[in-house]
XYZ file of C-alpha atoms in Angstrom:
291
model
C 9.317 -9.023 13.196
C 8.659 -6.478 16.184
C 10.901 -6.361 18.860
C 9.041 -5.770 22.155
C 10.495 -3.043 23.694
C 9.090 0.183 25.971
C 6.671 0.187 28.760
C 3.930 -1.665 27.373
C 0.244 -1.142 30.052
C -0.916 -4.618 30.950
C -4.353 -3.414 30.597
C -7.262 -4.157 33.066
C -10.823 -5.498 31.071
C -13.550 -2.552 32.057
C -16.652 -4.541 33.211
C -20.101 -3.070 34.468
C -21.140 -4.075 38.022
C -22.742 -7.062 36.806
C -19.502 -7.981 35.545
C -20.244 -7.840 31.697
C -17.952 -5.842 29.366
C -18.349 -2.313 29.282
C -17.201 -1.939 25.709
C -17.363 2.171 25.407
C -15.147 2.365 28.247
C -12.727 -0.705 26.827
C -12.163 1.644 23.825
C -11.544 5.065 25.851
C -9.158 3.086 28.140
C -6.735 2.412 24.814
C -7.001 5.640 23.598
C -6.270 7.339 27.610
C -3.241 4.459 27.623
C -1.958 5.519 23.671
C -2.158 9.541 25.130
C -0.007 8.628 27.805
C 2.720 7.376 26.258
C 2.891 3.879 26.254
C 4.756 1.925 24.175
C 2.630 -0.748 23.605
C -0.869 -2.377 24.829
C -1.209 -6.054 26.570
C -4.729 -6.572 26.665
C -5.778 -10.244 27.914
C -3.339 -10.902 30.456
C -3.901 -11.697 34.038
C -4.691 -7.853 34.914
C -6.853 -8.318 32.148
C -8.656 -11.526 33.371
C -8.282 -13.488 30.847
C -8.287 -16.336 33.253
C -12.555 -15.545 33.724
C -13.128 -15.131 30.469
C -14.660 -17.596 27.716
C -13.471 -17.844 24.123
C -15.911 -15.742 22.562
C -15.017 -13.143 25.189
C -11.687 -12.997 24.370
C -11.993 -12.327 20.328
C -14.519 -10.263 21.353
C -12.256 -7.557 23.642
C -9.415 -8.203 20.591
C -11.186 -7.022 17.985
C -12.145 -3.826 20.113
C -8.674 -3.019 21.402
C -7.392 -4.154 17.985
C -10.233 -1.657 16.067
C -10.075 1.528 18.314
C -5.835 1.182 18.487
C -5.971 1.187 14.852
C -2.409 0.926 14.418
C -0.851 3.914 16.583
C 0.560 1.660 19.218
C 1.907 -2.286 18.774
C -1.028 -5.205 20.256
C -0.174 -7.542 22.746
C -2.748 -10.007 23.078
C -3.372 -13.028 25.692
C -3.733 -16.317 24.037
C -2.688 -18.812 26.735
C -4.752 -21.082 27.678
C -4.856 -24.671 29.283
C -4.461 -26.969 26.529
C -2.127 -26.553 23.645
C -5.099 -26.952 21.119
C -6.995 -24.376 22.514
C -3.951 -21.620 22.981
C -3.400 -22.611 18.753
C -6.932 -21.431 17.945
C -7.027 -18.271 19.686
C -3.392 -17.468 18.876
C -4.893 -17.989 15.128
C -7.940 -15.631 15.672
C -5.397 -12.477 17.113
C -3.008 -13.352 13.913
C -6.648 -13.053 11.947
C -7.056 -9.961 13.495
C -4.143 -7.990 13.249
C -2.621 -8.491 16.262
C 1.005 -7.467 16.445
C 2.432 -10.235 18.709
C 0.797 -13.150 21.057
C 1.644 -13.007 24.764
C 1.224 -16.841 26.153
C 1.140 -17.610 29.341
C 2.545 -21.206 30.374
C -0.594 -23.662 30.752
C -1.690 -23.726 34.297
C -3.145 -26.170 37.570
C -1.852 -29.204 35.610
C 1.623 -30.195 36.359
C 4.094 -29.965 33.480
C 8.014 -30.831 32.525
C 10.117 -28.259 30.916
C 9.762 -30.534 27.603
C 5.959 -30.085 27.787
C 6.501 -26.320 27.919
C 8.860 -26.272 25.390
C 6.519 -28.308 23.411
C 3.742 -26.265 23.800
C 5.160 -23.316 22.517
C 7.081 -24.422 19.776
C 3.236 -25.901 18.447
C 1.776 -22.320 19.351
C 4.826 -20.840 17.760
C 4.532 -22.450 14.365
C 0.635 -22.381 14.570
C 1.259 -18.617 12.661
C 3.177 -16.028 11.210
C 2.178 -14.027 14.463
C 5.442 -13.240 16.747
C 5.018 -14.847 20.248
C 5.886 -13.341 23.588
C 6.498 -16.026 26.232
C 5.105 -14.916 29.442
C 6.724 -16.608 32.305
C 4.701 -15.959 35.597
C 5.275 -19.090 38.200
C 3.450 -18.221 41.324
C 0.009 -18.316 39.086
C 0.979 -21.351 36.824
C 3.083 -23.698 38.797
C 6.002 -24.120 36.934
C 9.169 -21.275 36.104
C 10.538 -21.440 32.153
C 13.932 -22.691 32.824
C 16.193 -20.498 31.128
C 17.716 -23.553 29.025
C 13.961 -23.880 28.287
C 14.303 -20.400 26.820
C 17.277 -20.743 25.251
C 15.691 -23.306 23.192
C 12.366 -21.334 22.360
C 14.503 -18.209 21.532
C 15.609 -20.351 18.208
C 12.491 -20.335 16.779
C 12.180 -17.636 14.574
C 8.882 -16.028 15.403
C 9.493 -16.591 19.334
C 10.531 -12.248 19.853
C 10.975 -12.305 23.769
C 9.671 -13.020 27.316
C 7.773 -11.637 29.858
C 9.501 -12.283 33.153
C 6.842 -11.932 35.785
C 8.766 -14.583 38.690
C 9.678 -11.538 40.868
C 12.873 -12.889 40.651
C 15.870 -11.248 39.486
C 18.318 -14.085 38.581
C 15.816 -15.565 36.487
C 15.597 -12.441 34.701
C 19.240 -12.178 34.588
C 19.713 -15.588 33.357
C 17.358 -15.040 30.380
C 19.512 -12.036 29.504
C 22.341 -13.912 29.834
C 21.802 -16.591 27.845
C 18.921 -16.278 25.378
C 20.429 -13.996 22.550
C 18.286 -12.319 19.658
C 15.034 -11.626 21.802
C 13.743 -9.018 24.136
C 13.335 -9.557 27.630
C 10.620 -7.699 29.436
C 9.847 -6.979 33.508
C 6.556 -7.764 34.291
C 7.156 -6.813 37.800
C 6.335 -2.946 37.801
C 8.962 -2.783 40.776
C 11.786 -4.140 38.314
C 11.264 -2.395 34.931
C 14.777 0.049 35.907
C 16.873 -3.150 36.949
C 15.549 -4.693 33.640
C 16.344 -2.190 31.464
C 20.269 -1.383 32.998
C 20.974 -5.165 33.007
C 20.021 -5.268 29.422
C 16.540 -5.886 29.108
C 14.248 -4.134 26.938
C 11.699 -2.276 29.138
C 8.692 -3.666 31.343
C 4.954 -4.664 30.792
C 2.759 -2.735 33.816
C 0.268 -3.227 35.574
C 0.296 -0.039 37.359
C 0.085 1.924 34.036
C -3.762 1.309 34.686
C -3.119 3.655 37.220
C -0.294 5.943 36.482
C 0.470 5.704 33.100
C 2.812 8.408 32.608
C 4.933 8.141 35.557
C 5.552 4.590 34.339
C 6.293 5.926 31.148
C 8.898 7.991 32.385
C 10.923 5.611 33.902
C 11.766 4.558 30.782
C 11.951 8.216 28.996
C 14.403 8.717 31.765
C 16.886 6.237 31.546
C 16.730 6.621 27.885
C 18.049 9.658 28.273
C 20.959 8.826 30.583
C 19.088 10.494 33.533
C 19.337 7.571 35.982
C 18.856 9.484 38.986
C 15.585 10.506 38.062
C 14.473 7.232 36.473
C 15.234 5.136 39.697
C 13.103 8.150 41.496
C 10.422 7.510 39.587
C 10.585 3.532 40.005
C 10.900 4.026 43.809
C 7.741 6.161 43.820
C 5.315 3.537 43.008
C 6.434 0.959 45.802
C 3.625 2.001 48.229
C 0.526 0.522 45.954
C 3.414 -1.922 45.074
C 3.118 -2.605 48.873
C -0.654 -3.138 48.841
C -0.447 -6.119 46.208
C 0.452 -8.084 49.452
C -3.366 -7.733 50.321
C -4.975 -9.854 48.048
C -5.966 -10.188 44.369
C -3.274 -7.830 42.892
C -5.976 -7.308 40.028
C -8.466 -5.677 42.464
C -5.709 -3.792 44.155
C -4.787 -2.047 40.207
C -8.726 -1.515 39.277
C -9.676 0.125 42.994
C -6.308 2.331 42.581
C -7.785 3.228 38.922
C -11.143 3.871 40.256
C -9.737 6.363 43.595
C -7.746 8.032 40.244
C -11.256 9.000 38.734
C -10.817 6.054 36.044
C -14.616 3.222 35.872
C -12.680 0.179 35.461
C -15.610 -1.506 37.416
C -14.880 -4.688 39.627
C -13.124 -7.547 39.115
C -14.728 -10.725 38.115
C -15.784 -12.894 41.365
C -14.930 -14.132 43.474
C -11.566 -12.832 43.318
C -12.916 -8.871 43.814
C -11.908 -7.561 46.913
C -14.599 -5.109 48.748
C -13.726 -4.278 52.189
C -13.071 -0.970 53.654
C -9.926 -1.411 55.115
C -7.952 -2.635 51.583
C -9.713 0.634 50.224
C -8.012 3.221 52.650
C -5.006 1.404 52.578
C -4.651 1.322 48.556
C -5.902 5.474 49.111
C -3.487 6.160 51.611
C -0.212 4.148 49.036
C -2.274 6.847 46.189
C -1.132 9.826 48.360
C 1.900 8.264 48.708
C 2.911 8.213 45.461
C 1.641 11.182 44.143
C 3.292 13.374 47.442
């Protein structure tokens, strides 16, 4: 059973401008992310879009990332959906694909009790053999996995860890705290360090997109004891961290990639940002971080 661990790139979904998948580029994307360093690939999350995206589209960008990673790097892959029924059938088609573990985001718009959630993923749990990732992001779904809630899930067997993307650090800390046997990820590219010296297992990031190897080394650094230059390297990214504030933080990581010489294409509308100003502010954070 794999234990998520690392810096694992939520990767972004490379579209054309008229917003269908640009497949070549989907493929040279994994292998620029696997060069860099990373310890792992997420590809269908919300920086991927899997929120626009139809069924069909979905297998579709699986079997490619699946295919051209061909093994050298573990396979995250986005299966939640709205309904519990169909989260089960495309957590079945990554398990039919090779997919190395299921990350599944808590059902969204529609209100829920912590009993639904824990429901829900106990079904998508036992649907297969394929280890599940619970990815906990409230400000885009509504509801927060209580950590009892996770304490629970973390019995099941093929249940391997969560994805804490609240922003908050005592819900981080409580997972840690009380849900033994599973890993415990940042998916807040600003807490990955914090994470990983209160226990956690490493971070899944967004801003890999971007900088791939300077996220990289924030973990490379504290695993070897250098702390002083791993919390260096996590301070350096908080200027584009800044520019998330301006809108769509999906836009904000593909115009970043794009200023770094990288055709990640636009974000699916109506939630891509084109204005001038958010452009010179992201390149201005870019100079930022690199100075």
């Amino acid at each position: 059973m794999i234990q998520p661990k690392g810096i694992i790139a939520a990767m972004s979904t490379p579209f054309f401008q008229d917003e269908t998948l640009n497949e070549a580029e989907l493929r040279h994307q994994v292998d620029r992310l696997i060069a860099a360093g990373l310890h792992g690939i997420f590809t269908l999350g919300t920086n991927g879009e899997n929120y626009a995206m139809d069924f069909d589209e979905k297998v579709r960008i699986m079997e490619i990332v699946i295919d051209q990673a061909a093994h050298r790097v573990p396979i995250y892959v986005g299966t939640g959906c709205v309904t519990t029924k169909e989260t089960v059938a495309l957590t079945r088609k990554a398990c039919e694909l090779g997919a190395d573990c299921a990350s599944v985001v808590s059902p969204w718009f529609a209100e829920n009790t912590q009993e639904g959630l824990y429901r829900h993923y106990r079904t998508v749990a036992e649907c297969s053999d394929l280890p599940v990732l619970i990815y906990n992001m409230p400000a885009r779904t509504g509801v927060n996995v209580h950590y009892k809630t996770m304490k629970r899930l973390a019995e099941i067997p093929n249940i391997v860890g969560v994805k804490d993307s609240s922003g908050n650090f005592d819900n981080m800390q409580r997972y840690l705290e009380e849900c033994q046997g599973i890993s415990v990820l940042s998916g807040n590219d600003s807490l990955i360090l914090p994470c990983l010296l209160a226990g956690g297992q490493g971070g899944i990031s967004g801003i890999s997109n971007v900088f791939p190897e300077r996220m990289v080394e924030i973990y490379t650094a504290w695993e070897a004891g250098d702390l002083e230059r791993a919390w260096k390297v996590q301070r350096s990214i908080r200027p584009l961290r800044d520019c998330m504030a301006m809108g769509n933080p999906n836009s904000v990581v593909k115009r970043a990639a794009f200023f770094m010489g990288q055709d990640l294409g636009p974000v699916r509308a109506p939630f891509n940002i084109q204005d001038e100003t958010f452009d010179e502010t992201i390149k201005k954070a870019l100079a930022k971080v690199q100075g």
